[in-house]
Amino acid sequence: MIAATKPRTLAEKLWESHVVHQADDEPDLLYVDLHLTHEATSPQAFDGLRLAGRTVRRADLTLALEDHNVPTDTHRLDDPVSRKQLETLRANCERYGVELYRVGHDRQGIVHVVGPQLGLVQPGMTVVCGDSHTSTHGALGALAFGVGTSDVEHVLATQCLAIDRPRTMAVEFTGRLPAGVGAKDLALALIGEIGTNGGEGHLVEYRGEVVRALSMEARMTLCNMTIEAGARAGMIAPDDTTFAYLAGRPHAPSGERWERAVAHWRGLRTDEGAVFDRAVTVDVSDLTPLVTWGTNPSQVVPLGGTVPDPEEIADPAARQAARRALEYMELSPGTRLRDVPLDVVFLGSCTNGRIEDLRAAAGVLRGRSVASTTRLLVVPGSAQVRRQAEDEGLHEVFLRAGAEWRLPGCSMCLGMNADRLRGGERCASTSNRNYEGRQGARARTHLVSPEVAAASAVAGRLAAPSDLG
Amino acid sequence: MEPFILHVGRAVALRRDNVDTDQIVPGEFCKRVTKTGYDDALFARWRKEPGFVLDRPEHRGASILLAGRDFGIGSSREHAVWALRDGGFAVVVASGFGDIFRRNATNNGLLLVDLPAPEVQSLMELAEKDPDLAVTVDLRQCRITAAGRDWPFAIEPRARRRLLAGEDPIAATLRHADRITAYERARADWLPVLGGHPRAGE
Ligand code: SF4
């Protein structure tokens, strides 16, 4: 077979179409079609640019957003340290001519929610952002990964990234997805199976009928969590679901360009006979809603289960980690997850802060109230999601149930702003990381889906919608 | 960037697996706009625990961090690398590293040595028994030596070359400016563009 017709994976096609330069003893130089940036990881990059006397090569392929640090109860920036970081971003964008959606702008929100929503992320593109959950954008059939600040500077200066080619990995979900189980559970099931570094050095492609049947936003949830399995990126081949999602969005092509784009996008899938470096299959037929019990996303069990006993874990390192996790989480082996009481429930983040997530949660909360011992924060992923939810009257469902209806931002996902758990509070969260202290000092986090989050808020303890009377 | 050729220092064992970058630098420290001054941020939460290993007097000044499996997973924050550097560390030895952390480390001249768990274990035991033990990490030879023993390690050749040369990767990319321009000319016409345009920065 000649090289040109060798069957290729989607990841290989995306990679090869962006190589600007390749040499034996150098990493590949990859072109970046869209660079998203935000206040938390960019100040030092712009500073480096300035110190080296360089400039932004393609301000027109760069978009800045204010998300990590912004307050969600007011548009006023009262905290001086946060304000300084936001003002630094504003000054940098002004100086280098980068478009910025500030707090209060009708397009403001979390980078990974805003990009797809505006049609800025399209199949076949490369997307880079100084944020690990950039993997989200792979849902549209893009090659998208997170980088650190030095690489942000590199992309600002050159619109390229010098990077070694990762290996490829196929993840296929088989069987039929039971009702009440969704993308968040798929992601947690995979991480539970392969571990927090099970995807290290790989570009993951999600495949199979289960994935095909997911909505665009559910695909984003799945790709978002890929980083929690340690992989560089997650992606899904574009199909009619993708094209229907994109059509008519502000930055999507139109008319004759749309026709040509779709014709091209249809070719962006793994060829018959293409070989992945690794393949994993997860049967989802018996999947039930999952919840994490520990301090990393692989420490996960069915909501109907109990806290595992570390002494029953064979691997000594995993046993030790489980012991420490239980100590931190203040949980004892054998406790039923459904008996775990909650102080706070957080509905939001780039994992589950989209309109479908809010609809799912509102569906559970309609006509019900949040438990008196529990606080529910609903933080839409973007200003557009917030508007849409209000148009649909979802905010009234939340407010009537006794929840707080917040302004968009990362909020309690990472506890950079004032939305933080305090004094060892316990939280069911739709975000992506349950690390020690992620949501505040001594904070205890249980990762769950939006439906489980909503039911848990009503029950005041971990619960599924079917548990509510 | 300073070239990394050889480092001699004392090692300290952090016996934890899955140390993520939120642990290395909690989120609230990422509000800063500087690249230095993160020594107070390094493992800030754990430092509040009495007897945290890095705070024990016998380990003060250690510059080689020995950790468990999968160090530096999670958030892309480069602050984690800056904080390790500001905390006086030149080398981290562990069994596996987070992908983004690995890139960030190389970009800042912090050497990551990936060794199988039993070998890290043996180094940990030595460092715990004798905190003053001199440990040598030689990037030309790709080996760690201490107490008359040695631990050869493998490292991605391009990362090694970059560390040895201390080269600026942006300058290296800019040497291909003509190729970048040629690539840009051939990009599809439907790809999105934003309103950004060059201003004073030009
Ligand atoms: S919502 Fe959380 S995970 Fe997503 S970008 Fe913000 S801080 Fe990161």
XYZ file of N, CA and C in Angstrom, chain A residues 151-353:
609
model
N 3.700 27.946 26.837
C 3.135 27.616 25.531
C 2.114 28.657 25.077
N 1.411 29.257 26.015
C 0.505 30.351 25.659
C 1.331 31.470 24.997
N 2.466 31.766 25.594
C 3.354 32.786 25.033
C 3.837 32.368 23.641
N 4.155 31.089 23.516
C 4.625 30.552 22.237
C 3.555 30.743 21.147
N 2.315 30.440 21.500
C 1.223 30.561 20.526
C 0.941 32.031 20.221
N 0.970 32.871 21.226
C 0.776 34.303 20.971
C 1.817 34.808 19.965
N 3.059 34.394 20.166
C 4.153 34.921 19.343
C 4.206 34.296 17.956
N 3.771 33.045 17.822
C 4.041 32.330 16.565
C 2.802 31.700 15.925
N 1.691 31.641 16.656
C 0.469 30.938 16.240
C 0.743 29.447 16.019
N 1.865 28.980 16.556
C 2.231 27.568 16.432
C 2.611 27.014 17.795
N 2.659 25.714 17.842
C 3.095 25.019 19.038
C 4.085 23.955 18.585
N 5.247 23.901 19.257
C 6.218 22.852 18.946
C 5.931 21.692 19.880
N 5.471 20.597 19.318
C 4.958 19.529 20.186
C 5.174 18.147 19.577
N 5.569 17.214 20.428
C 5.740 15.837 19.972
C 4.379 15.217 19.727
N 4.338 14.383 18.724
C 3.078 13.772 18.363
C 2.690 12.699 19.384
N 1.526 12.862 20.005
C 1.085 11.838 20.962
C 0.675 10.555 20.238
N 0.498 9.500 20.995
C -0.025 8.256 20.428
C -1.554 8.353 20.342
N -2.163 7.382 19.675
C -3.625 7.429 19.529
C -4.281 6.326 20.359
N -5.477 6.603 20.809
C -6.192 5.649 21.655
C -7.674 5.690 21.303
N -8.248 4.530 21.094
C -9.685 4.453 20.819
C -10.407 4.066 22.103
N -11.457 4.798 22.416
C -12.315 4.410 23.536
C -13.696 4.153 22.957
N -14.129 2.926 23.067
C -15.443 2.599 22.529
C -16.380 2.201 23.661
N -17.514 2.873 23.724
C -18.542 2.497 24.683
C -19.496 1.556 23.961
N -19.737 0.400 24.528
C -20.619 -0.569 23.886
C -21.854 -0.816 24.745
N -22.836 -1.447 24.167
C -24.068 -1.746 24.883
C -25.051 -0.602 24.744
N -26.094 -0.641 25.582
C -27.123 0.405 25.532
C -27.085 1.217 26.804
N -27.064 2.527 26.652
C -26.992 3.395 27.819
C -28.346 3.388 28.545
N -28.375 2.944 29.802
C -29.655 2.912 30.518
C -30.185 4.328 30.768
N -31.500 4.439 30.986
C -32.101 5.745 31.264
C -31.524 6.294 32.571
N -31.409 7.611 32.657
C -30.908 8.243 33.881
C -29.394 8.245 33.981
N -28.738 7.730 32.949
C -27.275 7.691 32.935
C -26.810 8.525 31.750
N -25.848 9.384 31.958
C -25.454 10.291 30.886
C -23.953 10.409 30.703
N -23.573 11.460 29.970
C -22.176 11.656 29.580
C -21.246 11.744 30.788
N -21.712 12.389 31.854
C -20.856 12.511 33.046
C -20.528 11.137 33.604
N -21.538 10.263 33.600
C -21.320 8.905 34.109
C -20.389 8.122 33.188
N -20.521 8.343 31.882
C -19.609 7.681 30.927
C -18.173 8.076 31.241
N -17.976 9.377 31.451
C -16.625 9.887 31.710
C -16.077 9.298 33.005
N -16.893 9.310 34.045
C -16.421 8.789 35.341
C -16.169 7.286 35.257
N -17.017 6.583 34.500
C -16.820 5.140 34.351
C -15.482 4.848 33.675
N -15.175 5.619 32.647
C -13.905 5.418 31.939
C -12.717 5.689 32.866
N -12.775 6.810 33.590
C -11.657 7.171 34.464
C -11.515 6.138 35.587
N -12.670 5.663 36.083
C -12.625 4.623 37.103
C -11.932 3.371 36.577
N -12.123 3.125 35.299
C -11.563 1.927 34.680
C -10.068 2.077 34.366
N -9.681 3.195 33.762
C -8.276 3.287 33.299
C -7.409 4.132 34.215
N -7.995 4.842 35.168
C -7.196 5.598 36.136
C -6.890 7.014 35.674
N -6.353 7.819 36.599
C -6.145 9.242 36.312
C -5.006 9.486 35.322
N -4.197 8.468 35.078
C -3.174 8.675 34.059
C -3.243 7.588 32.989
N -4.419 6.969 32.883
C -4.596 5.874 31.942
C -4.471 6.294 30.487
N -4.658 7.591 30.228
C -4.581 8.061 28.848
C -3.297 8.831 28.572
N -2.339 8.793 29.497
C -1.132 9.618 29.375
C -0.487 9.486 28.001
N -0.168 10.628 27.408
C 0.529 10.636 26.127
C -0.336 10.269 24.933
N -1.660 10.230 25.109
C -2.538 9.797 24.012
C -3.549 10.861 23.607
N -3.937 10.773 22.336
C -5.101 11.493 21.837
C -6.227 10.463 21.771
N -7.283 10.722 22.511
C -8.369 9.752 22.600
C -9.444 10.070 21.565
N -9.914 9.046 20.863
C -11.118 9.226 20.039
C -12.233 8.372 20.633
N -13.353 9.008 20.961
C -14.512 8.288 21.475
C -15.303 7.766 20.296
N -15.667 6.492 20.356
C -16.280 5.852 19.205
C -17.477 4.994 19.602
N -18.244 4.633 18.625
C -19.333 3.685 18.845
C -20.699 4.346 18.882
N -21.714 3.510 18.851
C -23.097 3.978 18.749
C -23.520 4.814 19.955
N -23.038 4.443 21.129
C -23.420 5.182 22.332
C -22.988 6.643 22.194
N -21.797 6.844 21.686
C -21.267 8.199 21.512
C -22.026 8.928 20.403
N -22.290 8.213 19.327
C -23.035 8.804 18.200
C -24.391 9.343 18.653
N -24.993 8.637 19.634
C -26.338 9.010 20.080
C -26.323 10.195 21.040
N -25.138 10.603 21.502
C -25.081 11.720 22.458
C -25.333 13.048 21.754
N -25.969 13.971 22.458
C -26.141 15.328 21.933
C -24.772 15.999 21.893
N -24.711 17.143 21.216
C -23.446 17.884 21.122
C -22.939 18.288 22.506
N -23.834 18.765 23.340
C -23.394 19.221 24.665
C -22.948 18.044 25.531
N -23.619 16.904 25.400
C -23.192 15.720 26.150
C -21.799 15.283 25.683
N -21.556 15.408 24.383
C -20.227 15.075 23.856
C -19.165 15.990 24.464
N -19.540 17.248 24.665
C -18.590 18.189 25.276
C -18.266 17.770 26.707
N -19.280 17.323 27.439
C -19.051 16.858 28.812
C -18.057 15.702 28.809
N -18.255 14.779 27.889
C -17.391 13.600 27.805
C -15.952 14.004 27.445
N -15.809 14.807 26.399
C -14.463 15.208 25.973
C -13.786 16.065 27.043
N -14.574 16.880 27.722
C -14.066 17.733 28.800
C -13.307 16.919 29.841
N -13.884 15.784 30.239
C -13.309 14.984 31.324
C -12.125 14.121 30.866
N -11.831 14.128 29.562
C -10.743 13.289 29.054
C -9.434 13.591 29.769
N -9.247 14.862 30.092
C -8.001 15.261 30.756
C -7.880 14.592 32.121
N -9.017 14.271 32.742
C -8.961 13.614 34.057
C -8.502 12.165 33.938
N -8.472 11.651 32.714
C -7.880 10.330 32.486
C -6.432 10.498 32.031
N -5.914 11.728 32.131
C -4.512 11.979 31.836
C -4.187 12.135 30.361
N -5.193 12.031 29.480
C -4.916 12.110 28.043
C -4.708 13.562 27.619
N -4.068 13.744 26.494
C -3.833 15.099 25.991
C -5.100 15.705 25.419
N -5.878 14.881 24.735
C -7.075 15.404 24.086
C -8.082 14.288 23.904
N -9.345 14.665 23.777
C -10.402 13.718 23.445
C -11.139 14.269 22.240
N -11.619 13.401 21.385
C -12.323 13.916 20.195
C -13.377 12.928 19.727
N -14.321 13.479 18.968
C -15.394 12.678 18.389
C -15.530 13.100 16.925
N -15.582 12.138 16.022
C -15.685 12.473 14.602
C -16.975 13.258 14.355
N -16.894 14.320 13.541
C -18.085 15.125 13.297
C -19.120 14.351 12.484
N -20.391 14.625 12.744
C -21.482 13.977 12.011
C -22.646 14.964 11.924
N -23.808 14.465 11.557
C -24.946 15.377 11.380
C -25.311 16.124 12.662
N -25.093 15.474 13.805
C -25.338 16.157 15.087
C -24.442 17.391 15.192
N -23.195 17.219 14.794
C -22.230 18.319 14.851
C -22.647 19.445 13.906
N -22.997 19.072 12.680
C -23.317 20.098 11.681
C -24.593 20.840 12.086
N -25.567 20.091 12.626
C -26.811 20.738 13.048
C -26.538 21.717 14.194
N -25.623 21.354 15.070
C -25.283 22.236 16.189
C -24.632 23.528 15.669
N -23.758 23.373 14.685
C -22.978 24.517 14.201
C -23.773 25.483 13.326
N -24.705 24.933 12.566
C -25.399 25.738 11.553
C -26.018 26.989 12.167
N -25.723 28.119 11.593
C -26.330 29.370 12.024
C -25.652 30.041 13.205
N -24.632 29.433 13.774
C -23.930 30.101 14.892
C -23.129 31.282 14.335
N -22.892 32.300 15.190
C -22.303 33.548 14.675
C -21.031 33.380 13.833
N -20.143 32.465 14.216
C -18.887 32.337 13.472
C -18.856 31.138 12.532
N -19.976 30.436 12.408
C -19.998 29.292 11.476
C -20.071 29.835 10.055
N -19.483 29.131 9.093
C -19.580 29.601 7.713
C -21.032 29.533 7.224
N -21.311 30.260 6.163
C -22.672 30.216 5.627
C -22.619 30.121 4.108
N -23.783 29.859 3.519
C -23.903 29.830 2.060
C -23.007 28.795 1.427
N -22.327 29.223 0.392
C -21.500 28.316 -0.396
C -20.307 27.811 0.444
N -19.801 28.649 1.329
C -18.697 28.226 2.207
C -19.127 27.102 3.139
N -20.360 27.220 3.636
C -20.891 26.166 4.514
C -20.917 24.839 3.769
N -21.384 24.864 2.513
C -21.463 23.626 1.722
C -20.090 22.995 1.568
N -19.098 23.820 1.227
C -17.749 23.283 1.025
C -17.174 22.775 2.343
N -17.451 23.525 3.409
C -16.937 23.116 4.732
C -17.521 21.752 5.120
N -18.836 21.596 4.983
C -19.465 20.335 5.388
C -18.909 19.175 4.549
N -18.731 19.422 3.256
C -18.175 18.366 2.395
C -16.801 17.937 2.923
N -16.009 18.892 3.339
C -14.687 18.587 3.893
C -14.819 17.865 5.246
N -15.701 18.389 6.080
C -15.857 17.813 7.429
C -16.298 16.357 7.384
N -17.072 15.995 6.376
C -17.549 14.613 6.305
C -16.404 13.618 6.156
N -15.290 14.083 5.657
C -14.127 13.192 5.504
C -13.323 13.046 6.789
N -13.687 13.804 7.810
C -12.913 13.791 9.051
C -13.392 12.675 9.977
N -13.034 11.461 9.616
C -13.320 10.339 10.506
C -12.256 9.274 10.298
N -12.165 8.396 11.232
C -11.156 7.346 11.167
C -11.476 6.389 10.022
N -10.474 6.177 9.162
C -10.678 5.282 8.020
C -10.841 3.840 8.479
N -11.582 3.118 7.708
C -11.694 1.668 7.896
C -10.286 1.076 7.887
N -9.967 0.278 8.891
C -8.664 -0.394 8.892
C -7.535 0.408 9.525
N -7.821 1.639 9.951
C -6.780 2.432 10.613
C -6.490 1.822 11.987
N -5.245 1.938 12.409
C -4.829 1.280 13.646
C -4.551 2.314 14.741
N -5.129 2.082 15.901
C -4.838 2.907 17.071
C -3.709 2.264 17.866
N -2.939 3.076 18.561
C -1.882 2.517 19.398
C -2.461 1.735 20.566
N -3.664 2.138 20.971
C -4.289 1.482 22.112
C -5.790 1.526 21.949
N -6.495 0.545 22.454
C -7.952 0.560 22.375
C -8.541 0.062 23.683
N -9.571 0.743 24.128
C -10.247 0.375 25.373
C -11.730 0.270 25.070
N -12.380 -0.739 25.615
C -13.821 -0.880 25.439
C -14.485 -0.860 26.809
N -15.535 -0.073 26.919
C -16.281 -0.029 28.180
C -17.731 -0.354 27.870
N -18.233 -1.422 28.501
C -19.642 -1.785 28.304
C -20.493 -0.963 29.267
N -21.501 -0.286 28.720
C -22.267 0.650 29.547
C -23.651 0.114 29.908
N -23.971 -1.118 29.487
C -25.338 -1.630 29.659
C -25.797 -1.624 31.118
N -24.857 -1.871 32.033
C -25.254 -1.962 33.442
C -24.887 -0.708 34.235
N -24.540 0.343 33.520
C -24.093 1.558 34.207
C -25.251 2.206 34.978
N -24.959 2.670 36.172
C -25.927 3.452 36.958
C -25.232 4.770 37.301
N -25.973 5.766 37.810
C -25.312 7.037 38.125
C -24.132 6.826 39.081
N -23.036 7.527 38.787
C -21.809 7.338 39.565
C -21.542 8.549 40.454
N -20.764 8.321 41.485
C -20.368 9.410 42.375
C -18.959 9.108 42.894
N -18.132 10.130 43.015
C -16.792 9.887 43.551
C -16.847 9.894 45.074
N -16.034 9.037 45.675
C -15.969 8.967 47.145
C -14.631 9.496 47.657
N -13.652 9.674 46.741
C -12.292 9.985 47.173
C -11.813 11.339 46.699
N -10.509 11.442 46.503
C -9.908 12.734 46.178
C -9.264 12.752 44.806
N -9.632 11.800 43.961
C -9.342 11.956 42.536
C -10.479 11.293 41.771
N -10.670 11.692 40.514
C -11.885 11.257 39.805
C -11.941 9.757 39.515
N -10.853 9.030 39.729
C -10.913 7.584 39.481
C -11.474 6.851 40.705
N -11.583 7.534 41.815
C -12.116 6.910 43.037
C -13.635 7.081 43.011
N -14.275 6.205 42.256
C -15.676 6.398 41.920
C -16.449 5.089 42.098
N -17.708 5.191 42.565
C -18.573 4.009 42.731
C -19.992 4.371 42.301
N -20.848 3.375 42.079
C -22.249 3.694 41.819
C -22.870 4.384 43.036
N -23.759 5.309 42.752
C -24.463 6.022 43.818
C -25.174 5.051 44.758
N -25.615 3.923 44.215
C -26.285 2.919 45.039
C -25.328 2.094 45.887
N -24.036 2.349 45.774
C -23.039 1.519 46.451
C -22.601 2.082 47.796
N -21.501 1.522 48.276
C -20.963 1.953 49.567
C -19.518 2.410 49.391
N -19.036 3.124 50.398
C -17.632 3.557 50.399
C -16.763 2.308 50.511
N -15.802 2.152 49.577
C -14.996 0.921 49.591
C -14.054 0.848 50.798
N -13.629 -0.365 51.091
C -12.696 -0.582 52.182
C -11.276 -0.639 51.620
N -10.425 0.306 51.998
C -9.061 0.312 51.445
C -8.340 -1.011 51.679
N -8.653 -1.659 52.789
C -7.923 -2.898 53.105
C -8.212 -3.991 52.085
N -9.267 -3.809 51.286
C -9.575 -4.816 50.273
C -8.931 -4.506 48.923
N -8.189 -3.403 48.862
C -7.532 -3.040 47.604
C -6.176 -3.739 47.547
N -5.941 -4.477 46.466
C -4.743 -5.318 46.384
C -3.464 -4.488 46.223
N -3.511 -3.504 45.337
C -2.310 -2.723 45.050
C -1.959 -1.841 46.250
N -0.730 -1.986 46.796
C -0.380 -1.256 48.021
C -0.460 0.271 47.867
N -0.029 0.774 46.709
C -0.050 2.224 46.524
C -1.491 2.733 46.477
N -2.360 1.997 45.750
C -3.762 2.395 45.656
C -4.427 2.283 47.028
N -4.024 1.286 47.799
C -4.585 1.108 49.140
C -4.228 2.310 50.010
N -2.954 2.677 49.962
C -2.467 3.818 50.743
C -3.208 5.098 50.329
N -3.361 5.288 49.014
C -4.057 6.477 48.514
C -5.509 6.476 48.977
N -6.140 5.303 48.990
C -7.536 5.205 49.414
C -7.668 5.529 50.898
N -6.720 5.044 51.695
C -6.744 5.344 53.134
C -6.685 6.839 53.361
N -5.747 7.456 52.671
C -5.575 8.896 52.844
C -6.814 9.652 52.367
N -7.377 9.191 51.248
C -8.558 9.857 50.695
C -9.721 9.780 51.681
N -9.913 8.613 52.283
C -11.040 8.465 53.219
C -10.840 9.325 54.460
N -9.604 9.411 54.894
C -9.305 10.260 56.040
C -9.655 11.710 55.703
N -9.221 12.145 54.520
C -9.500 13.521 54.104
C -11.002 13.752 53.947
N -11.677 12.771 53.348
C -13.110 12.915 53.066
C -13.969 12.674 54.307
N -13.339 12.229 55.380
C -14.069 11.877 56.600
C -15.208 10.907 56.300
N -14.828 9.822 55.651
C -15.799 8.781 55.333
C -15.251 7.462 55.849
N -16.132 6.578 56.261
C -15.622 5.276 56.665
C -16.139 4.197 55.718
N -15.336 3.141 55.553
C -15.690 2.060 54.637
C -17.069 1.505 54.982
N -17.817 1.152 53.955
C -19.125 0.537 54.191
C -20.270 1.538 54.281
N -19.962 2.827 54.406
C -21.022 3.833 54.444
C -21.757 3.849 53.107
N -23.084 3.876 53.157
C -23.833 3.996 51.910
C -23.702 5.417 51.384
N -23.404 5.540 50.112
C -23.240 6.882 49.549
C -24.515 7.698 49.734
N -25.652 7.022 49.657
C -26.928 7.740 49.796
C -27.122 8.309 51.204
N -26.287 7.881 52.159
C -26.410 8.407 53.524
C -25.475 9.594 53.771
N -24.746 9.995 52.737
C -23.766 11.071 52.945
C -24.461 12.435 52.845
N -24.492 13.212 53.944
C -25.168 14.510 53.933
C -24.311 15.580 53.265
N -24.967 16.588 52.711
C -24.253 17.613 51.949
C -24.536 19.011 52.491
N -23.486 19.844 52.507
C -23.665 21.246 52.888
C -24.008 22.093 51.676
N -23.381 21.731 50.548
C -23.491 22.562 49.351
C -23.665 21.662 48.126
N -24.412 22.160 47.145
C -24.436 21.513 45.832
C -24.074 22.576 44.802
N -23.107 22.240 43.942
C -22.660 23.184 42.911
C -23.036 22.664 41.534
N -23.857 23.437 40.845
C -24.255 23.091 39.481
C -23.634 24.125 38.546
N -22.678 23.689 37.754
C -22.009 24.631 36.858
C -20.725 24.040 36.315
N -19.821 24.903 35.846
C -18.488 24.582 35.308
C -18.535 24.259 33.812
N -17.345 24.137 33.218
C -17.248 23.834 31.795
C -17.629 22.391 31.508
N -17.789 21.586 32.553
C -18.224 20.207 32.364
C -19.746 20.135 32.243
N -20.435 20.829 33.142
C -21.894 20.719 33.206
C -22.566 22.067 33.483
N -22.135 23.098 32.774
C -22.746 24.416 32.971
C -23.462 24.908 31.726
